[in-house]
Coordinates of C-alpha atoms and ligand atoms in Angstrom, one line a residue:
M1 CA -68.1 -37.0 27.0
A2 CA -68.7 -33.9 28.8
E3 CA -67.3 -30.9 27.2
D4 CA -65.1 -28.6 29.4
P5 CA -66.9 -25.4 29.4
K6 CA -63.5 -23.6 29.9
A7 CA -61.8 -25.2 26.9
G8 CA -60.6 -22.5 24.5
G9 CA -61.2 -19.6 26.8
G10 CA -64.1 -17.4 25.5
A11 CA -65.9 -19.6 23.1
E12 CA -68.9 -17.2 22.8
D13 CA -69.5 -14.5 20.2
S14 CA -70.1 -11.0 21.6
E15 CA -73.8 -11.8 21.3
G16 CA -73.1 -14.3 23.9
G17 CA -74.1 -17.2 21.6
T18 CA -72.3 -19.9 20.3
D19 CA -72.4 -21.4 16.8
F20 CA -71.1 -24.7 15.1
I21 CA -67.8 -23.3 14.1
R22 CA -67.2 -22.0 17.7
H23 CA -68.2 -25.5 18.9
R24 CA -65.9 -27.2 16.4
I25 CA -63.0 -25.1 17.6
K26 CA -63.8 -25.7 21.2
A27 CA -63.8 -29.4 20.4
D28 CA -60.4 -29.1 18.5
L29 CA -58.9 -27.3 21.5
A30 CA -60.2 -29.8 24.1
S31 CA -58.9 -32.7 22.2
G32 CA -55.5 -31.1 21.8
H33 CA -55.7 -31.2 17.9
T34 CA -55.6 -27.4 17.7
R35 CA -53.0 -25.8 20.0
E36 CA -53.4 -22.2 18.7
V37 CA -56.4 -20.7 16.9
V38 CA -55.2 -19.1 13.7
T39 CA -57.7 -17.9 11.1
R40 CA -57.2 -15.7 8.2
F41 CA -59.1 -13.3 5.8
P42 CA -58.0 -13.9 2.4
P43 CA -59.2 -11.3 -0.3
E44 CA -58.0 -11.0 -3.8
P45 CA -56.9 -7.3 -4.4
N46 CA -59.2 -7.0 -7.6
G47 CA -61.8 -4.7 -6.0
R48 CA -63.1 -3.0 -3.0
L49 CA -64.5 -5.3 -0.3
H50 CA -68.2 -5.6 0.2
I51 CA -70.6 -6.4 2.9
G52 CA -70.2 -10.1 2.4
H53 CA -66.6 -9.7 3.1
A54 CA -67.5 -7.8 6.3
M55 CA -69.4 -10.9 7.4
N56 CA -66.2 -12.9 6.9
I57 CA -64.0 -10.4 8.7
V58 CA -66.2 -10.2 11.8
L59 CA -66.2 -14.1 11.8
N60 CA -62.5 -14.6 11.4
F61 CA -61.3 -11.8 13.6
G62 CA -64.1 -12.5 16.1
L63 CA -62.8 -16.1 16.4
A64 CA -59.4 -15.1 16.9
R65 CA -60.4 -12.6 19.7
D66 CA -62.7 -15.1 21.3
F67 CA -60.1 -17.9 21.3
D68 CA -57.0 -15.8 22.2
G69 CA -55.6 -16.5 18.8
R70 CA -54.7 -14.4 15.8
C71 CA -56.1 -13.6 12.4
H72 CA -54.0 -13.1 9.4
L73 CA -54.8 -10.8 6.4
R74 CA -53.5 -12.7 3.3
F75 CA -53.9 -11.2 -0.1
D76 CA -54.6 -13.8 -2.5
D77 CA -52.8 -12.3 -5.2
T78 CA -52.4 -15.3 -7.7
N79 CA -54.1 -13.5 -10.6
P80 CA -51.9 -10.5 -11.8
A81 CA -54.3 -9.5 -14.6
A82 CA -57.1 -8.6 -12.3
E83 CA -55.4 -7.3 -9.5
S84 CA -53.7 -3.9 -8.3
P85 CA -51.6 -2.4 -5.6
E86 CA -54.2 0.2 -5.2
F87 CA -56.7 -2.4 -4.1
V88 CA -54.4 -3.8 -1.6
I89 CA -54.1 -0.4 0.1
S90 CA -57.9 0.5 -0.2
Q91 CA -58.9 -3.1 1.2
Q92 CA -56.6 -2.5 4.3
D93 CA -58.2 0.7 4.6
D94 CA -61.8 -1.0 4.4
I95 CA -60.7 -3.6 7.2
R96 CA -59.3 -1.0 9.5
W97 CA -62.3 1.3 9.1
L98 CA -64.6 -1.8 10.1
G99 CA -62.7 -1.9 13.2
F100 CA -60.0 -4.8 12.9
D101 CA -56.4 -4.9 12.9
W102 CA -54.2 -7.8 11.8
G103 CA -51.0 -6.3 13.6
E104 CA -48.1 -8.1 12.5
H105 CA -49.8 -10.6 10.4
G106 CA -50.3 -9.1 6.9
Y107 CA -49.2 -11.5 4.3
F108 CA -49.4 -12.1 0.4
A109 CA -49.7 -15.4 -1.3
S110 CA -47.0 -14.0 -3.8
D111 CA -44.7 -14.0 -0.7
Y112 CA -44.8 -17.8 -1.1
F113 CA -44.4 -18.2 -4.8
G114 CA -40.7 -19.6 -4.5
R115 CA -42.2 -22.2 -1.8
L116 CA -45.1 -22.9 -3.9
Y117 CA -43.0 -23.9 -6.7
E118 CA -40.8 -26.1 -4.5
Y119 CA -44.0 -27.8 -3.3
A120 CA -45.3 -28.3 -6.9
C121 CA -41.9 -29.9 -8.0
E122 CA -42.1 -32.1 -5.1
L123 CA -45.6 -33.2 -6.1
I124 CA -44.4 -34.0 -9.5
R125 CA -41.4 -36.1 -8.1
R126 CA -44.0 -38.0 -5.8
G127 CA -45.9 -38.9 -8.8
H128 CA -48.9 -36.8 -8.1
A129 CA -48.7 -34.1 -10.8
F130 CA -48.0 -33.9 -14.4
V131 CA -47.4 -31.4 -17.1
C132 CA -50.4 -31.5 -19.7
D133 CA -50.2 -30.1 -23.0
L134 CA -53.9 -29.9 -23.7
S135 CA -55.6 -26.6 -24.5
S136 CA -58.0 -25.3 -21.8
E137 CA -60.9 -26.1 -24.2
E138 CA -59.6 -29.6 -24.7
I139 CA -59.3 -30.0 -20.8
E140 CA -62.7 -28.5 -20.4
A141 CA -64.4 -31.0 -23.0
R142 CA -62.8 -34.0 -21.2
R143 CA -64.0 -33.1 -17.7
G144 CA -67.2 -35.1 -18.1
T145 CA -70.1 -34.3 -15.8
L146 CA -71.9 -35.2 -12.5
T147 CA -73.2 -38.6 -14.3
Q148 CA -70.4 -39.1 -16.7
P149 CA -66.7 -39.7 -15.8
G150 CA -64.1 -37.6 -17.3
V151 CA -61.5 -38.6 -19.9
E152 CA -57.8 -38.9 -18.9
S153 CA -55.4 -36.7 -20.5
P154 CA -53.2 -38.3 -23.0
Y155 CA -50.2 -36.8 -21.1
R156 CA -51.3 -38.4 -17.7
G157 CA -48.7 -41.0 -17.9
R158 CA -45.8 -38.7 -18.5
S159 CA -42.8 -39.7 -16.4
A160 CA -42.0 -37.6 -13.2
E161 CA -38.7 -36.9 -14.9
E162 CA -40.3 -35.5 -18.2
S163 CA -43.0 -33.5 -16.3
L164 CA -40.3 -31.9 -14.0
D165 CA -38.1 -30.9 -16.8
L166 CA -41.2 -29.4 -18.8
F167 CA -42.4 -27.7 -15.5
Q168 CA -38.9 -26.1 -15.0
R169 CA -38.9 -24.9 -18.6
M170 CA -42.5 -23.4 -18.0
R171 CA -41.0 -21.5 -15.0
A172 CA -38.0 -20.5 -17.1
G173 CA -40.6 -18.7 -19.4
E174 CA -39.9 -21.1 -22.5
F175 CA -43.6 -21.6 -23.4
G176 CA -46.4 -19.2 -24.1
P177 CA -49.7 -18.8 -22.2
G178 CA -51.9 -21.8 -22.7
A179 CA -49.3 -24.0 -24.1
R180 CA -49.0 -26.3 -21.0
V181 CA -50.3 -26.7 -17.5
L182 CA -49.6 -28.7 -14.4
R183 CA -52.2 -30.9 -13.4
A184 CA -52.7 -32.9 -10.2
R185 CA -53.0 -36.7 -10.8
I186 CA -56.0 -37.6 -9.0
D187 CA -59.0 -39.4 -10.5
M188 CA -60.9 -38.4 -13.8
A189 CA -63.8 -40.5 -12.8
S190 CA -64.1 -39.0 -9.2
P191 CA -67.9 -38.1 -8.2
V192 CA -66.3 -34.9 -6.8
L193 CA -65.6 -32.7 -10.2
P194 CA -62.7 -30.5 -8.5
N195 CA -60.9 -33.7 -8.1
R196 CA -60.7 -34.6 -11.8
D197 CA -57.0 -33.9 -12.3
P198 CA -57.4 -30.2 -11.4
L199 CA -55.1 -27.5 -12.8
L200 CA -52.5 -26.4 -10.2
Y201 CA -50.2 -24.1 -12.4
R202 CA -50.8 -22.0 -15.5
I203 CA -48.6 -19.8 -17.7
V204 CA -49.6 -16.1 -17.3
D205 CA -47.8 -13.4 -19.5
V206 CA -48.8 -10.5 -17.3
P207 CA -46.6 -8.7 -14.8
H208 CA -47.5 -9.1 -11.1
H209 CA -47.9 -5.8 -9.1
R210 CA -45.6 -7.2 -6.5
T211 CA -43.2 -9.6 -8.1
G212 CA -42.9 -7.9 -11.5
S213 CA -41.9 -10.3 -14.2
E214 CA -40.2 -12.7 -12.2
W215 CA -42.9 -15.5 -12.5
P216 CA -44.2 -16.5 -15.9
I217 CA -46.4 -19.2 -14.0
Y218 CA -49.0 -18.7 -11.5
P219 CA -50.5 -21.2 -9.1
L220 CA -54.2 -21.7 -9.1
Y221 CA -56.4 -21.1 -6.1
D222 CA -56.7 -24.5 -4.6
F223 CA -53.1 -25.1 -4.8
A224 CA -52.1 -21.5 -3.6
H225 CA -54.7 -21.3 -0.7
S226 CA -54.3 -24.8 1.0
L227 CA -50.5 -24.5 1.1
S228 CA -50.5 -20.7 2.1
D229 CA -52.8 -21.8 4.9
A230 CA -50.3 -24.6 5.8
I231 CA -47.3 -22.2 5.5
E232 CA -48.9 -19.8 8.0
G233 CA -50.0 -22.2 10.7
V234 CA -53.7 -21.7 9.9
S235 CA -55.7 -23.9 12.3
H236 CA -59.2 -23.2 10.7
S237 CA -59.5 -22.0 7.2
I238 CA -63.2 -20.6 6.9
C239 CA -64.8 -19.9 3.5
T240 CA -68.2 -19.8 2.1
M241 CA -70.5 -22.9 1.2
E242 CA -69.6 -22.9 -2.5
F243 CA -66.2 -24.5 -1.6
V244 CA -67.7 -27.7 0.0
D245 CA -66.7 -29.7 -2.9
R246 CA -63.2 -28.4 -3.1
R247 CA -62.6 -29.5 0.5
P248 CA -61.3 -32.7 -0.8
L249 CA -58.7 -31.3 -3.0
Y250 CA -57.7 -28.8 -0.3
D251 CA -56.9 -32.0 1.9
W252 CA -55.5 -34.0 -1.0
I253 CA -52.9 -31.5 -1.6
L254 CA -51.8 -31.4 2.1
E255 CA -51.8 -35.2 2.3
A256 CA -50.0 -35.6 -1.1
L257 CA -47.2 -33.5 0.2
D258 CA -47.3 -35.4 3.7
L259 CA -47.3 -32.2 5.5
P260 CA -46.7 -32.3 9.2
Q261 CA -49.9 -32.4 11.4
P262 CA -51.8 -30.7 12.6
R263 CA -52.9 -29.5 9.2
P264 CA -55.2 -26.5 8.5
Q265 CA -58.9 -27.5 8.3
Q266 CA -61.2 -26.0 5.8
I267 CA -64.7 -25.2 7.1
E268 CA -67.6 -23.9 5.2
F269 CA -70.4 -21.6 6.3
A270 CA -73.3 -19.7 4.6
G271 CA -71.9 -16.5 3.4
L272 CA -74.0 -13.3 3.2
D273 CA -76.5 -13.1 0.4
L274 CA -78.2 -9.7 0.4
A275 CA -81.4 -9.2 -1.6
H276 CA -81.3 -6.7 -4.4
T277 CA -77.7 -6.4 -4.9
V278 CA -74.6 -8.4 -5.9
L279 CA -72.0 -9.4 -3.6
S280 CA -68.9 -10.3 -6.1
K281 CA -66.1 -7.9 -6.8
R282 CA -66.1 -9.2 -10.3
K283 CA -69.7 -8.1 -10.8
L284 CA -69.4 -4.9 -8.9
R285 CA -66.3 -4.0 -11.0
L286 CA -68.5 -4.2 -14.1
L287 CA -70.7 -1.5 -12.8
V288 CA -67.8 0.6 -12.0
E289 CA -66.1 0.2 -15.2
G290 CA -69.4 0.5 -17.2
G291 CA -70.3 3.9 -15.6
Q292 CA -73.5 2.6 -14.1
V293 CA -72.4 3.8 -10.7
S294 CA -70.1 6.8 -10.0
G295 CA -67.3 4.5 -8.5
W296 CA -66.7 1.7 -6.1
D297 CA -67.9 4.2 -3.3
D298 CA -71.1 5.2 -4.9
P299 CA -73.4 5.2 -2.0
R300 CA -75.7 2.7 -3.6
M301 CA -72.9 -0.1 -3.8
P302 CA -72.5 -2.9 -1.2
T303 CA -69.0 -1.9 -0.8
L304 CA -67.8 -0.8 2.5
A305 CA -66.4 2.2 1.0
A306 CA -69.9 3.0 -0.2
L307 CA -71.7 2.3 3.0
R308 CA -69.2 4.5 4.8
R309 CA -69.8 7.4 2.3
R310 CA -73.5 6.8 2.7
G311 CA -73.2 7.3 6.6
I312 CA -73.4 3.8 7.8
P313 CA -71.4 3.4 11.1
P314 CA -68.9 0.3 11.3
S315 CA -70.6 -0.6 14.4
A316 CA -74.0 -1.0 12.7
I317 CA -72.2 -3.4 10.1
R318 CA -70.7 -5.4 12.9
R319 CA -73.8 -5.7 14.7
F320 CA -75.8 -6.8 11.6
C321 CA -73.1 -9.4 10.9
E322 CA -73.3 -10.8 14.2
E323 CA -77.0 -10.8 14.0
I324 CA -76.9 -12.9 10.9
G325 CA -74.8 -15.4 12.8
V326 CA -73.1 -18.3 11.5
T327 CA -75.0 -21.3 9.9
R328 CA -74.7 -23.7 6.8
N329 CA -78.2 -22.9 5.6
L330 CA -78.2 -20.8 2.5
S331 CA -80.8 -18.0 2.6
T332 CA -81.1 -14.8 1.4
T333 CA -81.2 -11.6 3.9
Q334 CA -83.8 -9.0 3.3
M335 CA -82.5 -5.5 3.1
S336 CA -84.9 -4.5 5.9
R337 CA -82.8 -6.6 8.2
F338 CA -79.7 -4.5 7.5
E339 CA -81.6 -1.2 7.7
A340 CA -82.9 -2.3 10.9
A341 CA -79.5 -2.6 12.4
V342 CA -78.5 0.6 10.8
R343 CA -81.4 2.5 12.4
S344 CA -80.8 1.1 15.8
D345 CA -77.4 2.1 15.7
L346 CA -78.0 5.7 14.5
N347 CA -81.0 6.3 16.8
E348 CA -78.7 6.0 19.7
S349 CA -76.0 8.5 18.3
A350 CA -77.6 10.7 15.5
Q351 CA -77.9 14.5 16.3
R352 CA -81.4 15.7 15.2
A353 CA -82.1 18.5 12.7
L354 CA -84.9 20.0 11.0
G355 CA -84.9 19.9 7.1
V356 CA -87.2 19.8 4.1
L357 CA -86.7 17.6 1.3
R358 CA -89.4 18.8 -1.1
P359 CA -90.1 22.2 -0.1
L360 CA -93.7 24.1 -0.1
R361 CA -93.8 27.8 1.0
L362 CA -95.9 28.4 4.2
V363 CA -96.5 32.0 5.1
V364 CA -97.5 32.7 8.8
E365 CA -99.8 35.8 7.9
N366 CA -100.2 37.1 11.6
Y367 CA -96.2 36.9 12.2
P368 CA -94.7 40.1 11.9
E369 CA -92.5 40.4 8.6
D370 CA -89.1 41.6 9.9
E371 CA -89.1 39.5 13.2
S372 CA -87.7 36.2 14.2
E373 CA -87.1 34.4 17.3
E374 CA -85.2 31.3 18.5
L375 CA -86.9 28.0 19.7
D376 CA -85.6 25.2 21.8
A377 CA -85.2 21.9 20.0
I378 CA -84.0 18.5 21.3
N379 CA -80.7 17.3 19.9
N380 CA -81.1 13.6 20.9
P381 CA -84.1 12.3 22.7
Q382 CA -82.0 8.9 23.2
D383 CA -79.3 11.0 25.0
P384 CA -80.4 13.4 27.6
T385 CA -76.6 14.8 27.9
A386 CA -76.9 16.0 24.3
G387 CA -78.9 19.0 25.3
T388 CA -81.0 21.2 23.1
R389 CA -80.2 24.0 20.4
K390 CA -81.8 27.1 19.2
V391 CA -83.8 26.9 15.9
P392 CA -84.9 30.1 14.2
F393 CA -88.5 30.9 13.2
S394 CA -89.9 33.6 11.1
R395 CA -92.9 34.5 8.9
E396 CA -91.8 32.5 6.0
L397 CA -91.2 28.8 6.4
W398 CA -90.7 25.9 4.2
I399 CA -92.7 22.9 4.8
E400 CA -92.9 19.4 3.3
R401 CA -94.9 19.4 0.3
D402 CA -96.5 15.9 1.2
D403 CA -97.5 17.6 4.5
F404 CA -100.1 19.5 2.9
L405 CA -103.3 18.3 1.0
E406 CA -105.9 20.5 -0.3
D407 CA -108.4 17.6 -0.3
P408 CA -107.4 15.4 2.4
P409 CA -108.5 11.9 3.0
K410 CA -110.3 11.2 6.4
K411 CA -107.2 10.2 8.4
F412 CA -104.8 12.8 7.2
H413 CA -103.5 14.7 10.2
R414 CA -101.3 17.0 8.4
L415 CA -102.0 20.5 7.0
S416 CA -105.1 21.1 4.9
P417 CA -107.5 24.1 4.5
G418 CA -109.1 25.0 7.9
K419 CA -107.1 22.5 9.8
E420 CA -104.6 23.1 12.7
V421 CA -101.3 21.5 12.9
R422 CA -98.3 21.6 15.1
L423 CA -95.1 23.0 13.9
R424 CA -92.4 20.8 15.7
Y425 CA -90.9 22.9 18.6
A426 CA -92.8 26.1 17.7
Y427 CA -96.6 27.0 17.3
L428 CA -100.0 25.4 16.4
V429 CA -100.9 27.1 13.1
T430 CA -104.2 26.8 11.3
C431 CA -104.4 27.0 7.5
T432 CA -106.2 29.9 6.0
E433 CA -105.4 30.1 2.5
V434 CA -103.8 28.2 -0.5
V435 CA -102.1 29.9 -3.4
K436 CA -101.9 28.2 -7.0
D437 CA -100.2 29.0 -10.2
D438 CA -101.8 29.2 -13.4
A439 CA -101.5 25.4 -13.9
G440 CA -103.4 24.8 -10.7
E441 CA -100.3 23.8 -8.8
V442 CA -100.2 24.8 -5.1
V443 CA -97.2 27.1 -4.8
E444 CA -97.8 28.6 -1.4
V445 CA -100.0 28.1 1.6
H446 CA -101.0 30.6 4.2
C447 CA -101.7 30.1 7.9
R448 CA -102.1 31.8 11.2
Y449 CA -100.3 30.9 14.3
D450 CA -101.6 31.0 17.9
P451 CA -98.9 33.0 19.8
E452 CA -100.2 31.3 23.2
T453 CA -98.8 28.0 22.0
R454 CA -95.2 28.7 21.8
G455 CA -93.3 25.3 22.2
G456 CA -96.2 23.5 20.6
D457 CA -98.7 23.1 23.4
A458 CA -102.1 24.8 23.9
P459 CA -102.8 26.2 27.1
D460 CA -106.5 25.3 26.9
G461 CA -105.5 21.8 26.2
R462 CA -107.1 21.4 22.9
K463 CA -105.9 18.4 20.9
V464 CA -104.0 18.9 17.7
R465 CA -102.8 15.4 16.2
G466 CA -100.4 16.4 13.6
T467 CA -97.2 17.5 14.0
I468 CA -94.9 18.6 11.0
H469 CA -91.3 19.7 10.5
W470 CA -90.2 23.0 8.8
V471 CA -87.2 25.5 8.4
S472 CA -87.3 29.2 8.4
A473 CA -86.8 30.2 4.7
R474 CA -84.8 33.2 5.6
H475 CA -82.3 31.3 7.7
A476 CA -82.3 27.7 6.1
V477 CA -79.4 26.5 4.1
A478 CA -80.1 25.1 0.3
A479 CA -78.9 21.4 0.1
E480 CA -78.8 18.8 -2.5
A481 CA -80.2 15.7 -0.9
R482 CA -79.6 12.3 -2.5
L483 CA -82.2 9.7 -1.7
Y484 CA -81.2 6.1 -2.5
D485 CA -83.2 3.0 -3.3
V486 CA -81.9 -0.6 -4.0
L487 CA -79.4 -0.9 -6.8
F488 CA -81.2 -3.8 -8.7
S489 CA -85.0 -4.4 -9.1
S490 CA -85.1 -7.9 -8.5
E491 CA -84.2 -9.7 -5.3
D492 CA -81.8 -12.0 -7.1
P493 CA -80.2 -9.9 -9.8
L494 CA -77.7 -12.7 -10.8
S495 CA -80.6 -14.8 -11.7
Q496 CA -81.7 -12.4 -14.2
P497 CA -80.7 -13.0 -18.0
D498 CA -79.0 -9.5 -18.0
L499 CA -77.6 -8.1 -15.0
M500 CA -77.5 -4.7 -16.4
Q501 CA -81.0 -4.7 -17.5
D502 CA -82.1 -5.2 -14.0
L503 CA -80.5 -1.9 -12.5
N504 CA -83.3 0.0 -10.8
P505 CA -83.8 3.1 -12.7
S506 CA -84.9 5.1 -9.7
S507 CA -82.0 4.0 -7.3
L508 CA -81.0 7.6 -7.1
E509 CA -83.2 10.6 -6.6
R510 CA -82.0 14.1 -6.1
T511 CA -83.9 16.9 -4.5
E512 CA -83.4 20.5 -3.7
A513 CA -83.7 20.6 0.0
W514 CA -83.6 23.2 2.7
V515 CA -81.8 22.4 6.1
E516 CA -81.1 24.1 9.5
P517 CA -77.8 26.0 9.1
F518 CA -75.8 23.8 11.4
V519 CA -76.2 20.8 9.1
A520 CA -74.1 22.5 6.6
T521 CA -71.1 22.6 9.0
A522 CA -71.4 18.8 10.4
E523 CA -68.4 16.7 10.2
P524 CA -68.2 14.6 7.2
G525 CA -69.9 11.2 8.1
Q526 CA -71.5 12.7 11.2
P527 CA -74.8 11.1 11.4
I528 CA -77.7 13.4 11.4
Q529 CA -81.4 12.6 11.8
L530 CA -83.6 15.0 9.8
E531 CA -86.8 14.6 11.8
R532 CA -89.4 12.5 10.3
L533 CA -87.3 12.1 7.0
G534 CA -84.4 9.7 8.0
Y535 CA -80.7 9.5 8.8
F536 CA -78.4 11.7 6.6
C537 CA -74.7 12.6 6.4
L538 CA -72.7 15.1 4.5
D539 CA -71.3 13.6 1.2
P540 CA -67.7 14.5 0.1
D541 CA -69.1 16.2 -2.8
S542 CA -70.3 19.0 -0.5
T543 CA -68.6 22.5 -1.0
P544 CA -68.6 25.4 1.4
G545 CA -72.2 26.9 1.1
R546 CA -73.4 24.1 -0.8
P547 CA -74.0 20.9 1.4
V548 CA -74.7 17.6 -0.2
L549 CA -76.7 15.1 2.0
N550 CA -76.8 11.5 1.6
R551 CA -79.8 9.8 3.0
T552 CA -78.2 6.8 5.0
V553 CA -81.5 5.2 5.8
T554 CA -85.2 6.2 6.2
L555 CA -86.8 6.2 9.5
R556 CA -89.3 3.6 9.0
D557 CA -89.0 0.3 7.3
S558 CA -90.0 1.2 3.8
W559 CA -89.7 -2.4 2.8
A560 CA -92.5 -3.6 5.2
K561 CA -94.7 -1.1 3.4
I562 CA -93.9 -2.5 0.1
A563 CA -94.5 -6.0 1.2
G564 CA -98.0 -5.0 2.6
R565 CA -97.0 -6.0 6.0
S566 CA -97.8 -2.9 7.9
Ligands
LIG1 P1 -64.5 -12.3 -6.5 O1 -65.8 -11.8 -7.4 O2 -63.3 -11.5 -7.3 O3 -64.4 -13.6 -6.4 P2 -65.4 -12.0 -3.9 O4 -66.4 -10.9 -3.8 O5 -65.9 -13.5 -4.1 O6 -64.7 -11.6 -5.2 P3 -63.0 -12.8 -2.7 O7 -61.7 -12.1 -2.8 O8 -63.1 -14.2 -3.6 O9 -64.2 -12.0 -2.9 O10 -63.1 -13.3 -1.2 C1 -62.3 -13.2 -0.1 C2 -63.1 -13.8 1.1 O11 -64.2 -13.3 1.4 C3 -63.1 -15.4 0.8 O12 -62.8 -16.0 1.9 C4 -64.6 -15.6 0.6 O13 -65.0 -16.7 1.0 C5 -65.1 -14.3 1.4 N1 -66.5 -13.9 0.9 C6 -66.6 -13.4 -0.3 N2 -68.0 -13.2 -0.5 C7 -68.6 -13.4 0.7 C8 -70.0 -13.5 1.3 N3 -71.1 -13.1 0.6 N4 -70.2 -13.7 2.7 C9 -69.1 -14.2 3.4 N5 -67.8 -14.4 2.9 C10 -67.6 -14.0 1.7
LIG2 MG1 -64.5 -15.2 -4.9

């Protein structure tokens, strides 16, 4: 059957492509199975959102946009021990920052505790669930394996009346944690392990941040999730691939309660897996609580709060998520791919500036001691309307330590004794002398400038290959620069025996830098490219007169270099 290209309105993502989920939704709309596209993003408020969530948010809100539907934000708050209202607020903030809005449709699984309890009673009455008195260890021991069937609970044959009575008494708070659970009665021999009489409710003796101590029992994920989707009229419930073998349970719950059609459908896709980091709130929480990072927004973290603090614009994250696309193939995405998306975004928007990360003093011998002048520098070569600014020049400058070598190899085009180099936007200078300390360290370099070369070009047309950056020592502002590397040394930290041992010891380097004065007064988060050094932004740790700069990303793909590809 030919597909109606108009079915479902805009079925293309903003890249103009279409993926298997969009195909599926188009077909559901065309067949009449789906009348309205309703998706949801269901975070648990037990930590800050990370870039994996961003991928989910971009997908779910993107589907709602493309199919004229809506996307709900639903907090999956069924585990009071781990959750807090602060994370509800900060996660909402993260989603808004990323550029998405759930409008009227903000919900909590805890809104439905009453209805979920009624559904559980109904399941018991229908003979589909029973109260089990085994301990969690005993239940685990009877679960069986992929090759061995599980062992049925001795309480499996309990009558509906007895189970209902016990469940009501669980709800009334008569029993302590772990004494009893509610389980589905499905099949202990099922080849699908989650279908082996899974737990639906457990007793938890912890107050909930929204419902207080009203509920001594809490629904488990599969029960709460499928039914919350149904209650909200979700049409497509999109989750990551590890939920594939829980889809039969998702469907079973809706079927066992004979809920009206159309029912929500679970669709799995390959979530984001980013090399050298971990995308799980529970694991990230260990780093925060253990003090391995300075907080959820430590710029080395993969959280949205951290990426924001580091200077990564939300548009770059959206671009990256859309580029990764929606598939069912599990694969690890390299950091270089993320950084490339960030670079192309910042390249268009970042104001350029001069700054020096590891300073070496350069004295221009033939420039008068008490003079200075202002030179024109381009604000953004990608944006002609951004204009130029004045950069002060004087006799004593800071240059990058790496830009000078006393004994350079053949292809070194920067500064070395006797060599001529261009100071960006300023003059051609020739190195005349090297000053060393007692230990033989180069502490100062001297040069002479050619006054005929103002702006950087020689009137006689002589070729000077190297161009280096600099700041005027007298005018520059001292800044702390924070340079970041990946948080974990190995590509897949979770495969390591000890996650903490895999932390990269050089994930943060601090240097004493010098920058052009205006950098100190930039807006927080405003992207600035320090020429040749990378994209930076002011960190909130900055104080008046003491800027702290985060390097958002380097200019070149340093990963390609490591892998020996360029
Ligand atoms: P936890 O470690 O606490 O389970 P989590 O990082 O897995 O945290 P959840 O709150 O369980 O986060 O997930 C919320 C939603 O985000 C779920 O729909 C989940 O499928 C989705 N999600 C989580 N991680 C990723 C990822 N890496 N890529 C895409 N989607 C993800
Ligand atoms: Mg999870």
